[in-house]
Amino acid sequence: AEEANNEYNDAAALPSWVQSLTLKGDLRLRYDHTHDGHSDGSSAEDRWRYRFRFGGTANMQNGVKTGFRLASGGTSDIGSTNTTFDGGFARDNFYLDQAWAQMDVSGVTMIGGKNPNFEKTGWFVSKALFDGDITPEGFELHYSTESGSSDVGFHAGAYFVQGEDDPSKTLDLLTMAQITAKTSLSDTTGLTLGLGVYNVEDEGIDETSSRSGNSASGVGYTPVFIDAALSMKTGPGVKLYATYVNNQESSATDDTGLIAGIKFGSAKKAGQWEAKIEYRELEKDAVWDELSDSDYGSFGASTGSSSYKTGTNTEGFVIQGKYNPYDNVQAALTIFNTEAIDTTGSSQDNSRIQADLIFKF
């Protein structure tokens, strides 16, 4: 018995990949205020919410990694893991948010399963077009090659909006491709560029309904998006960035989008701060509204609706500040000032405020 206990307690007896298992999580407490517009009736909405995520990654030390993450929230909105404080103290649901495997073979990275968000796996994309909480289901390939101070990347993905094909269902795909380039202009300045496109099949467009803004029917979505970011390591650090998008399938004129902003600093460790101001204009059919930022919206964005809706058909500004009092604690304040681009009613300003306190472990 003593020998068995010694073997159980001996870390060296465990497989090396088990010893490399890392666990991490975060808790975000949020106050969310939305001022809709005077003709909405309710005028304003105040919510106290939380987001809790916990997961891990196992590095098998042979070019293979697997990972998982659980998250709060629900299943109706693919772009949110928030839970509102309600239900009279009832227990809340916890869902599988990620379950993926990654293999690196001859410089090619392959990822499959319920994947981490696009920006975490190698894509160079704007959160205005791809909400940071979306965890797409499918397969990705990433390859990069270096030449001097430059790095060129090739990225491809196929994701299942509906992954079953039988007499009662249709297999619906979202496919995406992008070319990225990073280069050092000097010791303190770097430039990143991206040219990408995605396509969602017509059958998959109405699979979910968490956001709005797109035309009701008859429009396909194959947007081309161009991204650029200029980073300068001077003072607190400065980043200039912009994204232009145009939907190649829209026959109407409401098919373009523009995001441009400037960010100062980087809140990563205790005592560090960052601040940004960003302008966004996403016309009605510029992109598939289900993928866009779930926090960005306006009164009248959805045709015929008299309430605040997120998605497309909105323009305005995002102002954000962050500060880390400790390495693992961050305070953030985000202000959205927006209005609908094309609305059947009167144009009204919308102000949304989010105050966050984030704990990481």
CSV table of C-alpha atoms in Angstrom, one decimal:
chain,number,residue,atom,x,y,z
A,1,ALA,CA,0.0,0.0,0.0
A,2,GLU,CA,2.8,2.4,0.9
A,3,GLU,CA,4.5,1.6,-2.5
A,4,ALA,CA,1.3,2.4,-4.3
A,5,ASN,CA,0.8,5.7,-2.5
A,6,ASN,CA,4.4,6.7,-3.3
A,7,GLU,CA,3.8,6.0,-6.9
A,8,TYR,CA,0.5,8.0,-6.9
A,9,ASN,CA,2.2,11.0,-5.3
A,10,ASP,CA,5.2,10.9,-7.5
A,11,ALA,CA,4.8,13.7,-10.2
A,12,ALA,CA,7.4,12.0,-12.3
A,13,ALA,CA,5.1,9.0,-12.7
A,14,LEU,CA,2.5,11.1,-14.5
A,15,PRO,CA,2.7,11.5,-18.3
A,16,SER,CA,4.6,14.6,-19.2
A,17,TRP,CA,1.6,16.1,-21.1
A,18,VAL,CA,-0.4,15.9,-17.9
A,19,GLN,CA,2.2,18.0,-16.1
A,20,SER,CA,1.9,20.6,-18.8
A,21,LEU,CA,-1.9,21.0,-18.3
A,22,THR,CA,-2.7,24.7,-17.7
A,23,LEU,CA,-6.0,26.0,-16.2
A,24,LYS,CA,-7.2,29.6,-16.3
A,25,GLY,CA,-10.4,31.6,-15.9
A,26,ASP,CA,-11.9,35.0,-15.4
A,27,LEU,CA,-14.9,36.7,-13.8
A,28,ARG,CA,-16.3,39.9,-15.1
A,29,LEU,CA,-18.8,42.0,-13.1
A,30,ARG,CA,-20.6,44.5,-15.3
A,31,TYR,CA,-23.0,47.5,-15.0
A,32,ASP,CA,-24.7,48.0,-18.4
A,33,HIS,CA,-26.8,51.1,-19.1
A,34,THR,CA,-28.6,51.5,-22.4
A,35,HIS,CA,-30.4,54.7,-23.4
A,36,ASP,CA,-32.6,53.7,-26.2
A,37,GLY,CA,-34.4,56.7,-27.5
A,38,HIS,CA,-37.3,58.8,-26.3
A,39,SER,CA,-39.9,57.1,-28.6
A,40,ASP,CA,-39.0,53.7,-27.3
A,41,GLY,CA,-41.4,53.9,-24.4
A,42,SER,CA,-39.0,52.4,-21.8
A,43,SER,CA,-36.3,55.0,-22.8
A,44,ALA,CA,-33.5,53.4,-20.7
A,45,GLU,CA,-32.4,50.0,-19.4
A,46,ASP,CA,-30.0,49.2,-16.6
A,47,ARG,CA,-28.6,45.7,-16.0
A,48,TRP,CA,-26.2,44.2,-13.5
A,49,ARG,CA,-24.5,41.2,-15.1
A,50,TYR,CA,-21.6,38.8,-14.8
A,51,ARG,CA,-19.5,36.6,-17.1
A,52,PHE,CA,-17.6,33.6,-15.8
A,53,ARG,CA,-15.3,31.4,-17.9
A,54,PHE,CA,-13.0,28.6,-16.9
A,55,GLY,CA,-10.9,26.2,-19.1
A,56,GLY,CA,-7.6,24.5,-19.7
A,57,THR,CA,-5.1,23.5,-22.4
A,58,ALA,CA,-3.1,20.3,-22.5
A,59,ASN,CA,0.2,20.6,-24.4
A,60,MET,CA,1.0,17.0,-25.5
A,61,GLN,CA,4.6,18.1,-26.5
A,62,ASN,CA,4.4,16.4,-29.9
A,63,GLY,CA,2.9,19.3,-31.8
A,64,VAL,CA,-0.6,18.5,-30.5
A,65,LYS,CA,-2.7,20.6,-28.1
A,66,THR,CA,-6.2,20.2,-26.9
A,67,GLY,CA,-8.3,22.7,-25.0
A,68,PHE,CA,-11.7,23.3,-23.4
A,69,ARG,CA,-13.6,26.2,-21.8
A,70,LEU,CA,-16.9,26.5,-19.9
A,71,ALA,CA,-18.8,29.8,-19.8
A,72,SER,CA,-21.8,31.4,-18.3
A,73,GLY,CA,-24.6,32.8,-20.5
A,74,GLY,CA,-27.1,31.1,-22.7
A,75,THR,CA,-27.5,29.5,-26.1
A,76,SER,CA,-29.6,32.2,-27.8
A,77,ASP,CA,-26.8,34.7,-28.5
A,78,ILE,CA,-23.6,33.4,-30.0
A,79,GLY,CA,-21.9,36.7,-29.2
A,80,SER,CA,-22.5,36.9,-25.5
A,81,THR,CA,-21.6,34.9,-22.4
A,82,ASN,CA,-23.2,37.4,-20.0
A,83,THR,CA,-25.7,36.4,-17.3
A,84,THR,CA,-28.0,39.0,-15.8
A,85,PHE,CA,-28.5,39.0,-12.0
A,86,ASP,CA,-32.2,37.8,-11.9
A,87,GLY,CA,-34.4,34.8,-11.1
A,88,GLY,CA,-34.6,35.4,-7.4
A,89,PHE,CA,-31.1,33.9,-6.6
A,90,ALA,CA,-31.8,30.7,-8.7
A,91,ARG,CA,-28.7,28.8,-9.9
A,92,ASP,CA,-27.5,29.8,-13.4
A,93,ASN,CA,-26.5,27.6,-16.4
A,94,PHE,CA,-22.9,26.8,-17.4
A,95,TYR,CA,-22.2,25.8,-21.0
A,96,LEU,CA,-19.4,24.2,-23.1
A,97,ASP,CA,-17.9,27.2,-24.8
A,98,GLN,CA,-14.8,25.6,-26.4
A,99,ALA,CA,-13.6,22.1,-27.2
A,100,TRP,CA,-10.8,21.9,-29.7
A,101,ALA,CA,-7.7,20.1,-30.8
A,102,GLN,CA,-4.6,21.7,-32.6
A,103,MET,CA,-1.9,20.0,-34.6
A,104,ASP,CA,1.3,21.7,-35.9
A,105,VAL,CA,2.8,19.8,-38.9
A,106,SER,CA,5.6,21.3,-41.1
A,107,GLY,CA,4.7,24.8,-40.3
A,108,VAL,CA,0.9,24.3,-40.8
A,109,THR,CA,-1.4,24.8,-37.8
A,110,MET,CA,-4.7,22.8,-38.0
A,111,ILE,CA,-7.5,23.5,-35.5
A,112,GLY,CA,-10.8,21.7,-35.2
A,113,GLY,CA,-13.8,21.5,-33.0
A,114,LYS,CA,-15.6,24.3,-31.1
A,115,ASN,CA,-12.7,26.6,-31.6
A,116,PRO,CA,-11.4,29.7,-29.7
A,117,ASN,CA,-12.5,33.1,-31.1
A,118,PHE,CA,-11.1,34.1,-34.5
A,119,GLU,CA,-8.6,36.6,-33.2
A,120,LYS,CA,-7.1,34.0,-30.9
A,121,THR,CA,-6.2,31.5,-33.6
A,122,GLY,CA,-4.3,33.6,-36.1
A,123,TRP,CA,-6.9,35.7,-38.0
A,124,PHE,CA,-6.4,39.5,-38.2
A,125,VAL,CA,-10.0,40.7,-37.8
A,126,SER,CA,-11.9,43.5,-36.2
A,127,LYS,CA,-14.2,42.8,-33.2
A,128,ALA,CA,-16.7,45.1,-34.9
A,129,LEU,CA,-17.2,42.5,-37.6
A,130,PHE,CA,-16.5,39.4,-35.5
A,131,ASP,CA,-17.7,39.5,-31.9
A,132,GLY,CA,-15.0,38.5,-29.4
A,133,ASP,CA,-17.2,35.9,-27.7
A,134,ILE,CA,-18.1,33.9,-30.8
A,135,THR,CA,-16.5,30.4,-30.7
A,136,PRO,CA,-17.0,29.0,-34.2
A,137,GLU,CA,-17.5,25.3,-34.9
A,138,GLY,CA,-15.5,23.7,-37.7
A,139,PHE,CA,-11.9,23.5,-39.0
A,140,GLU,CA,-9.1,26.0,-39.7
A,141,LEU,CA,-5.7,26.0,-41.4
A,142,HIS,CA,-3.0,28.6,-40.7
A,143,TYR,CA,0.5,28.9,-42.4
A,144,SER,CA,3.1,31.6,-42.1
A,145,THR,CA,6.5,32.2,-43.6
A,146,GLU,CA,9.2,34.7,-42.6
A,147,SER,CA,11.4,36.7,-44.9
A,148,GLY,CA,13.7,39.1,-43.1
A,149,SER,CA,11.7,41.4,-40.9
A,150,SER,CA,8.4,40.4,-42.6
A,151,ASP,CA,5.9,37.6,-41.9
A,152,VAL,CA,3.3,36.5,-44.4
A,153,GLY,CA,0.4,34.3,-43.3
A,154,PHE,CA,-2.3,32.3,-45.1
A,155,HIS,CA,-5.5,31.4,-43.3
A,156,ALA,CA,-8.6,29.3,-44.2
A,157,GLY,CA,-11.6,28.2,-42.3
A,158,ALA,CA,-14.8,26.1,-42.8
A,159,TYR,CA,-17.4,26.4,-40.1
A,160,PHE,CA,-20.8,24.7,-39.7
A,161,VAL,CA,-23.8,26.9,-39.1
A,162,GLN,CA,-25.8,23.6,-39.5
A,163,GLY,CA,-23.6,20.6,-39.5
A,164,GLU,CA,-26.1,17.9,-40.3
A,165,ASP,CA,-27.4,17.0,-43.8
A,166,ASP,CA,-30.5,14.8,-43.9
A,167,PRO,CA,-33.9,14.9,-45.6
A,168,SER,CA,-35.2,17.5,-43.1
A,169,LYS,CA,-32.0,19.6,-42.9
A,170,THR,CA,-29.5,21.3,-45.1
A,171,LEU,CA,-25.7,21.4,-44.5
A,172,ASP,CA,-24.9,25.1,-44.0
A,173,LEU,CA,-21.4,26.4,-44.2
A,174,LEU,CA,-19.5,29.6,-43.4
A,175,THR,CA,-16.2,29.6,-45.2
A,176,MET,CA,-13.4,32.2,-44.8
A,177,ALA,CA,-10.0,33.0,-46.1
A,178,GLN,CA,-7.4,35.7,-45.4
A,179,ILE,CA,-3.8,36.7,-46.3
A,180,THR,CA,-1.9,38.7,-43.6
A,181,ALA,CA,1.4,40.5,-43.6
A,182,LYS,CA,3.5,41.8,-40.7
A,183,THR,CA,6.6,43.9,-41.1
A,184,SER,CA,8.9,46.0,-39.0
A,185,LEU,CA,9.3,49.5,-40.4
A,186,SER,CA,11.8,50.4,-37.7
A,187,ASP,CA,12.9,49.3,-34.3
A,188,THR,CA,9.8,51.0,-32.8
A,189,THR,CA,7.2,50.8,-35.6
A,190,GLY,CA,5.4,47.8,-37.0
A,191,LEU,CA,2.7,47.4,-39.7
A,192,THR,CA,0.1,44.7,-40.1
A,193,LEU,CA,-2.1,44.2,-43.1
A,194,GLY,CA,-4.9,41.8,-43.9
A,195,LEU,CA,-7.1,41.0,-46.9
A,196,GLY,CA,-9.9,38.5,-46.3
A,197,VAL,CA,-13.3,37.3,-47.4
A,198,TYR,CA,-16.1,35.1,-46.0
A,199,ASN,CA,-19.2,33.6,-47.4
A,200,VAL,CA,-22.3,32.3,-45.5
A,201,GLU,CA,-24.7,30.2,-47.5
A,202,ASP,CA,-28.2,31.6,-48.0
A,203,GLU,CA,-29.7,28.7,-46.1
A,204,GLY,CA,-27.7,29.5,-43.0
A,205,ILE,CA,-28.4,33.2,-42.7
A,206,ASP,CA,-31.6,32.8,-40.6
A,207,GLU,CA,-30.4,30.0,-38.4
A,208,THR,CA,-30.1,32.3,-35.4
A,209,SER,CA,-31.8,35.6,-34.5
A,210,SER,CA,-29.9,37.2,-31.7
A,211,ARG,CA,-29.1,40.4,-33.6
A,212,SER,CA,-30.6,42.4,-36.4
A,213,GLY,CA,-30.0,45.1,-39.0
A,214,ASN,CA,-29.7,43.0,-42.2
A,215,SER,CA,-32.4,43.2,-44.9
A,216,ALA,CA,-35.2,40.8,-44.2
A,217,SER,CA,-34.5,38.5,-47.2
A,218,GLY,CA,-33.0,38.2,-50.7
A,219,VAL,CA,-29.4,39.3,-49.7
A,220,GLY,CA,-26.4,37.0,-49.6
A,221,TYR,CA,-23.3,37.7,-47.6
A,222,THR,CA,-19.8,37.6,-49.1
A,223,PRO,CA,-18.0,40.5,-47.6
A,224,VAL,CA,-14.4,41.4,-48.5
A,225,PHE,CA,-12.6,43.0,-45.6
A,226,ILE,CA,-9.3,45.0,-45.6
A,227,ASP,CA,-7.5,45.6,-42.3
A,228,ALA,CA,-4.5,47.7,-41.4
A,229,ALA,CA,-2.8,48.5,-38.1
A,230,LEU,CA,0.3,50.7,-37.4
A,231,SER,CA,1.9,50.2,-34.0
A,232,MET,CA,4.4,52.6,-32.5
A,233,LYS,CA,6.4,51.8,-29.3
A,234,THR,CA,6.8,55.4,-28.3
A,235,GLY,CA,5.7,56.7,-24.9
A,236,PRO,CA,2.9,54.5,-23.6
A,237,GLY,CA,2.6,53.0,-27.1
A,238,VAL,CA,0.3,54.1,-29.9
A,239,LYS,CA,-1.8,52.0,-32.4
A,240,LEU,CA,-3.6,53.3,-35.4
A,241,TYR,CA,-6.0,50.9,-37.1
A,242,ALA,CA,-8.7,50.7,-39.7
A,243,THR,CA,-11.0,48.2,-41.4
A,244,TYR,CA,-13.0,48.6,-44.7
A,245,VAL,CA,-15.6,46.0,-45.7
A,246,ASN,CA,-17.8,45.6,-48.8
A,247,ASN,CA,-20.4,42.9,-49.3
A,248,GLN,CA,-20.0,41.5,-52.9
A,249,GLU,CA,-23.4,39.9,-53.0
A,250,SER,CA,-25.6,43.0,-52.1
A,251,SER,CA,-27.3,44.6,-55.1
A,252,ALA,CA,-28.3,47.6,-53.0
A,253,THR,CA,-26.2,50.5,-51.9
A,254,ASP,CA,-26.2,49.6,-48.1
A,255,ASP,CA,-23.2,47.2,-48.4
A,256,THR,CA,-20.1,48.9,-47.0
A,257,GLY,CA,-18.6,49.4,-43.6
A,258,LEU,CA,-15.7,51.4,-42.0
A,259,ILE,CA,-14.0,51.1,-38.7
A,260,ALA,CA,-11.1,53.4,-37.7
A,261,GLY,CA,-9.5,54.2,-34.4
A,262,ILE,CA,-6.5,55.1,-32.3
A,263,LYS,CA,-5.4,53.4,-29.0
A,264,PHE,CA,-2.9,54.6,-26.5
A,265,GLY,CA,-1.1,52.3,-23.9
A,266,SER,CA,-1.7,48.7,-23.1
A,267,ALA,CA,-3.3,47.5,-19.8
A,268,LYS,CA,-1.6,44.1,-19.2
A,269,LYS,CA,0.2,44.5,-15.8
A,270,ALA,CA,-0.3,46.4,-12.5
A,271,GLY,CA,-0.2,50.2,-13.0
A,272,GLN,CA,-0.7,50.1,-16.8
A,273,TRP,CA,-3.5,51.8,-18.6
A,274,GLU,CA,-5.0,52.1,-22.1
A,275,ALA,CA,-7.5,54.3,-23.9
A,276,LYS,CA,-9.0,54.3,-27.3
A,277,ILE,CA,-11.5,56.1,-29.5
A,278,GLU,CA,-13.1,54.3,-32.5
A,279,TYR,CA,-15.5,55.3,-35.2
A,280,ARG,CA,-17.7,52.6,-36.8
A,281,GLU,CA,-20.1,52.7,-39.7
A,282,LEU,CA,-21.7,49.4,-40.6
A,283,GLU,CA,-24.4,49.8,-43.3
A,284,LYS,CA,-27.4,47.4,-43.3
A,285,ASP,CA,-25.9,44.6,-45.5
A,286,ALA,CA,-22.2,45.2,-45.1
A,287,VAL,CA,-21.8,41.9,-43.2
A,288,TRP,CA,-23.9,39.2,-41.7
A,289,ASP,CA,-25.2,40.8,-38.6
A,290,GLU,CA,-25.0,37.6,-36.5
A,291,LEU,CA,-21.2,37.8,-36.4
A,292,SER,CA,-20.9,41.5,-35.6
A,293,ASP,CA,-20.3,43.0,-32.1
A,294,SER,CA,-23.2,42.2,-29.8
A,295,ASP,CA,-22.7,45.3,-27.7
A,296,TYR,CA,-22.8,47.8,-30.6
A,297,GLY,CA,-26.3,48.9,-31.7
A,298,SER,CA,-28.9,51.6,-31.9
A,299,PHE,CA,-32.6,52.5,-31.7
A,300,GLY,CA,-34.2,51.8,-35.1
A,301,ALA,CA,-31.4,49.6,-36.4
A,302,SER,CA,-33.9,46.9,-37.2
A,303,THR,CA,-36.5,48.0,-39.8
A,304,GLY,CA,-39.9,48.4,-38.1
A,305,SER,CA,-38.6,48.0,-34.6
A,306,SER,CA,-39.1,50.5,-31.9
A,307,SER,CA,-36.4,49.2,-29.6
A,308,TYR,CA,-32.7,49.1,-29.2
A,309,LYS,CA,-31.1,46.4,-31.4
A,310,THR,CA,-27.5,45.4,-32.0
A,311,GLY,CA,-26.0,44.3,-35.3
A,312,THR,CA,-25.6,46.3,-38.4
A,313,ASN,CA,-27.2,49.5,-39.8
A,314,THR,CA,-25.5,51.6,-37.1
A,315,GLU,CA,-22.9,54.3,-37.0
A,316,GLY,CA,-21.2,56.1,-34.1
A,317,PHE,CA,-18.2,56.2,-31.7
A,318,VAL,CA,-16.8,53.9,-29.1
A,319,ILE,CA,-14.7,55.4,-26.3
A,320,GLN,CA,-13.0,53.1,-23.9
A,321,GLY,CA,-10.5,53.3,-21.0
A,322,LYS,CA,-8.9,50.4,-19.0
A,323,TYR,CA,-6.6,50.4,-15.9
A,324,ASN,CA,-4.9,47.5,-14.0
A,325,PRO,CA,-4.6,48.1,-10.3
A,326,TYR,CA,-3.1,44.6,-10.1
A,327,ASP,CA,-1.7,42.2,-12.6
A,328,ASN,CA,-4.9,40.1,-12.4
A,329,VAL,CA,-7.5,42.8,-11.8
A,330,GLN,CA,-8.7,45.3,-14.4
A,331,ALA,CA,-11.3,48.1,-14.4
A,332,ALA,CA,-12.8,49.3,-17.7
A,333,LEU,CA,-15.3,51.9,-18.8
A,334,THR,CA,-16.8,51.8,-22.4
A,335,ILE,CA,-19.1,54.4,-23.8
A,336,PHE,CA,-21.0,53.9,-27.1
A,337,ASN,CA,-22.7,56.9,-28.8
A,338,THR,CA,-24.6,55.7,-31.9
A,339,GLU,CA,-27.5,56.2,-34.2
A,340,ALA,CA,-29.2,54.1,-36.9
A,341,ILE,CA,-28.1,54.8,-40.5
A,342,ASP,CA,-31.4,53.8,-42.3
A,343,THR,CA,-34.5,53.9,-40.2
A,344,THR,CA,-38.2,54.4,-40.9
A,345,GLY,CA,-38.6,56.6,-37.8
A,346,SER,CA,-36.8,59.7,-36.6
A,347,SER,CA,-33.0,59.5,-36.1
A,348,GLN,CA,-32.1,59.4,-32.4
A,349,ASP,CA,-28.8,59.4,-30.5
A,350,ASN,CA,-28.2,56.4,-28.3
A,351,SER,CA,-25.8,56.3,-25.4
A,352,ARG,CA,-24.7,53.0,-23.9
A,353,ILE,CA,-22.3,52.7,-20.9
A,354,GLN,CA,-20.6,49.6,-19.6
A,355,ALA,CA,-18.5,49.6,-16.4
A,356,ASP,CA,-16.5,46.4,-15.8
A,357,LEU,CA,-14.4,44.9,-13.1
A,358,ILE,CA,-12.5,41.9,-14.3
A,359,PHE,CA,-10.7,39.3,-12.2
A,360,LYS,CA,-8.3,36.8,-13.9
A,361,PHE,CA,-6.9,33.6,-12.4
